[in-house]
C-alpha positions as protocol buffer text, in pm:
chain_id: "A"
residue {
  index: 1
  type: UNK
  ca { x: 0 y: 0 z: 0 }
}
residue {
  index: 2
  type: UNK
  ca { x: 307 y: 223 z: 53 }
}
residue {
  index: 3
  type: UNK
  ca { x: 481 y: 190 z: -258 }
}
residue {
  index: 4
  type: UNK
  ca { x: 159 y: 228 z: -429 }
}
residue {
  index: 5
  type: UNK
  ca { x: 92 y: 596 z: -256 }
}
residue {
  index: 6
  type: UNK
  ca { x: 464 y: 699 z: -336 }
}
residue {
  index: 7
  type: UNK
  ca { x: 436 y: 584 z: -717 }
}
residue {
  index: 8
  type: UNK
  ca { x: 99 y: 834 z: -706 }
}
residue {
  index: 9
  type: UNK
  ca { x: 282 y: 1116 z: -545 }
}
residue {
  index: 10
  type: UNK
  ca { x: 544 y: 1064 z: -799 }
}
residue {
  index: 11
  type: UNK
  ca { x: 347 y: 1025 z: -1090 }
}
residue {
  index: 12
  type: UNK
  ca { x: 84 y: 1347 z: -1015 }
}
residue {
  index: 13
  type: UNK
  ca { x: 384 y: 1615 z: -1113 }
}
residue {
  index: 14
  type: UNK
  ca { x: 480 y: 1383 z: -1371 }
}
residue {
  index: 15
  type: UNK
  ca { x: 135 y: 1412 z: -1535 }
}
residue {
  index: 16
  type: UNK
  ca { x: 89 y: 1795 z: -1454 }
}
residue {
  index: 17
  type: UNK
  ca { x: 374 y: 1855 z: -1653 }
}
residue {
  index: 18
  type: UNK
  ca { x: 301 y: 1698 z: -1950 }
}
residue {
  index: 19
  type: UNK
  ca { x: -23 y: 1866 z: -1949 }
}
residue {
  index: 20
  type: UNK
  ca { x: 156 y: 2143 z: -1974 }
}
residue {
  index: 21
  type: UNK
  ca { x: 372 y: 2087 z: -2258 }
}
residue {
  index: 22
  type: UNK
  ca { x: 73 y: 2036 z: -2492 }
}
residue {
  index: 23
  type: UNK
  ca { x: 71 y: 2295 z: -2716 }
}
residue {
  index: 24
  type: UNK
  ca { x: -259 y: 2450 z: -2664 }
}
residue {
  index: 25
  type: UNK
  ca { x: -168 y: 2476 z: -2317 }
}
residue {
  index: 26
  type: UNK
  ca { x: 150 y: 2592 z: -2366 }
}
residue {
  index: 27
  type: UNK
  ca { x: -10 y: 2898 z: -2503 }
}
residue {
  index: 28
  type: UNK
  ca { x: -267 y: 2931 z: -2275 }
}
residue {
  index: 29
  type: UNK
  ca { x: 86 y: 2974 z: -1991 }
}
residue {
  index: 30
  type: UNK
  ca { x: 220 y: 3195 z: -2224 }
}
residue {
  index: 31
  type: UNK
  ca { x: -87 y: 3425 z: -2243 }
}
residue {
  index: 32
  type: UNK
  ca { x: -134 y: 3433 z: -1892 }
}
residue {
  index: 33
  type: UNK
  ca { x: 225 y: 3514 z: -1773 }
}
residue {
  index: 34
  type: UNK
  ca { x: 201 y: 3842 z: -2065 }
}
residue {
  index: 35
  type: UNK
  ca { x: -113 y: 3933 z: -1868 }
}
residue {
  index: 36
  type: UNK
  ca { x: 72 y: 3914 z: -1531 }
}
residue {
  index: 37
  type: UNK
  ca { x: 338 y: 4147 z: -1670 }
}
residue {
  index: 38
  type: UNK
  ca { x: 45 y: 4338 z: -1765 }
}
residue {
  index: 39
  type: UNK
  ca { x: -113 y: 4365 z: -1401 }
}
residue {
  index: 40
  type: UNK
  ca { x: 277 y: 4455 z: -1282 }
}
residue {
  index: 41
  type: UNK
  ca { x: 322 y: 4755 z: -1517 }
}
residue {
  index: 42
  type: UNK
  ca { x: -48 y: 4907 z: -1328 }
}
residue {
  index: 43
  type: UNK
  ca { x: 83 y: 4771 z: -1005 }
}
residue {
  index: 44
  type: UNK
  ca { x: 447 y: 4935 z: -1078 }
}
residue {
  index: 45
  type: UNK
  ca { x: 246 y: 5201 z: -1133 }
}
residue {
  index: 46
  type: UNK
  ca { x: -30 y: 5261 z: -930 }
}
residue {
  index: 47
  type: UNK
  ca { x: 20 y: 5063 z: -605 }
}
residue {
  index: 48
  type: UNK
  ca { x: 332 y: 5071 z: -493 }
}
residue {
  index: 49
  type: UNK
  ca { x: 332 y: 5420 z: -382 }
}
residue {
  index: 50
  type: UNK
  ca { x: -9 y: 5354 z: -229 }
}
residue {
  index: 51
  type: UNK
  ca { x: 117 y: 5047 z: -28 }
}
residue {
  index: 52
  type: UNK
  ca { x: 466 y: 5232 z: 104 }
}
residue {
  index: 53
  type: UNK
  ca { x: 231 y: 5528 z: 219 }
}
residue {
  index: 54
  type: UNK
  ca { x: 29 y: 5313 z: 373 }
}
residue {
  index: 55
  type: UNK
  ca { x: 303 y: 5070 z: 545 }
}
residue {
  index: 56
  type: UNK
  ca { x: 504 y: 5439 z: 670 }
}
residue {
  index: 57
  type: UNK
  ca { x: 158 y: 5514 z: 826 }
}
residue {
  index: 58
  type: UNK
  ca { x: 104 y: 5206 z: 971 }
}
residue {
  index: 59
  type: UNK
  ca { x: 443 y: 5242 z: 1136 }
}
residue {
  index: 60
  type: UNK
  ca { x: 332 y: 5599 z: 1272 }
}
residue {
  index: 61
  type: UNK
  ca { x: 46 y: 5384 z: 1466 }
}
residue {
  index: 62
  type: UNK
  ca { x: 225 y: 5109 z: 1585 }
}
residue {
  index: 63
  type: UNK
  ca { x: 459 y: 5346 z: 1717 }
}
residue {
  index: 64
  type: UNK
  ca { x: 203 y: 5556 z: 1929 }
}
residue {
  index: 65
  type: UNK
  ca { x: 158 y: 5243 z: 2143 }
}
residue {
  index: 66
  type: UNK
  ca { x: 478 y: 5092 z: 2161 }
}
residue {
  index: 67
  type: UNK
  ca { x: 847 y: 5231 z: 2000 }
}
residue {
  index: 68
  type: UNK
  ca { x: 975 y: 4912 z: 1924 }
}
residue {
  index: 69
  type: UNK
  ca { x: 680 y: 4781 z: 1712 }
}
residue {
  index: 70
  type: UNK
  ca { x: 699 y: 5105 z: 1538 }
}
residue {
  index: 71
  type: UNK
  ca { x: 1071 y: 4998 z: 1461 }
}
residue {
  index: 72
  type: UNK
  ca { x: 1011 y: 4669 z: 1348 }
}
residue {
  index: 73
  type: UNK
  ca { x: 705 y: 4774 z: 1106 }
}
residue {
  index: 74
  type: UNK
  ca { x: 908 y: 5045 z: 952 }
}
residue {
  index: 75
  type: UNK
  ca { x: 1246 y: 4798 z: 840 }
}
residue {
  index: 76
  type: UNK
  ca { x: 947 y: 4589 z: 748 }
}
residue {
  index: 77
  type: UNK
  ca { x: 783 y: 4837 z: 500 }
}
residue {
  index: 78
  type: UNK
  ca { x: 1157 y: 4953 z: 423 }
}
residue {
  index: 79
  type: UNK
  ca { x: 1297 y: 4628 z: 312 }
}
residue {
  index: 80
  type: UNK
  ca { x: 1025 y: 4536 z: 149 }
}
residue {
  index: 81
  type: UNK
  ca { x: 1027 y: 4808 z: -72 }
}
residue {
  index: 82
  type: UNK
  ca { x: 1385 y: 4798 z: -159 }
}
residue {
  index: 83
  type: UNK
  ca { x: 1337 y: 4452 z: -263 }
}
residue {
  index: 84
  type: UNK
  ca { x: 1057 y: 4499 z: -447 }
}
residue {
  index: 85
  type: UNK
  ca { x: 1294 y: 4771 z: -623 }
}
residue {
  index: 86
  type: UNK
  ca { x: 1550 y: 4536 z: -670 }
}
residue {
  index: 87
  type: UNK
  ca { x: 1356 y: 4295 z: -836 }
}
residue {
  index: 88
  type: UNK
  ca { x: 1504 y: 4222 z: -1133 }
}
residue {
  index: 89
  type: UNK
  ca { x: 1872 y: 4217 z: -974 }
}
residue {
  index: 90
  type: UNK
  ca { x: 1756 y: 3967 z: -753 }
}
residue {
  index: 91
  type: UNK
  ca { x: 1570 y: 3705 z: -1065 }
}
residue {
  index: 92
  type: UNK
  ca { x: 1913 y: 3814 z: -1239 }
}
residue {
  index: 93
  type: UNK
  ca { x: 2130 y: 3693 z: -969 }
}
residue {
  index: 94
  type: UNK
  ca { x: 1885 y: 3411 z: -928 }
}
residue {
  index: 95
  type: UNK
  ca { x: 1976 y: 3295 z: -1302 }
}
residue {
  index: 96
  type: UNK
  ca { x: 1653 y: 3239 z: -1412 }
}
């Protein structure tokens, strides 16, 4: 009963990816990754300044009740920023 559960957890990516090679679906991938880029040219451009705003203010609140939790929330918001800016240097250093 083992070996039989192991061969089925082996075989399930085995199968997903050849459903993906197919050709038809290989477009279907392709078409939905050009729409992601899509959504992150109007997130680029529309959200990111809305979500460091509102990270820097909730780090103005967190700080009213306690200093170090306004701390942490604002290297939070920070960092995550820069590395959102650093995007492509990261996937670049990544290799892929």
């Amino acid at each position: 009963m083992r070996s039989f559960r192991e061969a089925r957890r082996a075989l399930a990516p085995a199968l997903v990816l050849a459903w993906t090679a197919l050709p038809a679906h290989a477009q279907v991938i392709a078409n939905l990754g050009a729409e992601l880029l899509s959504w992150q040219a109007v997130f680029d451009a529309n959200f990111v300044p809305i979500a460091v705003t509102a990270g820097l203010l909730l780090a103005l609140i967190a700080a009213m009740f306690s200093r170090i939790a306004g701390v942490v929330v604002f290297i939070f918001t920070v960092a995550g920023a820069a590395a959102y800016g650093m995007r492509d240097a990261i996937v670049a250093l990544a290799g892929v």
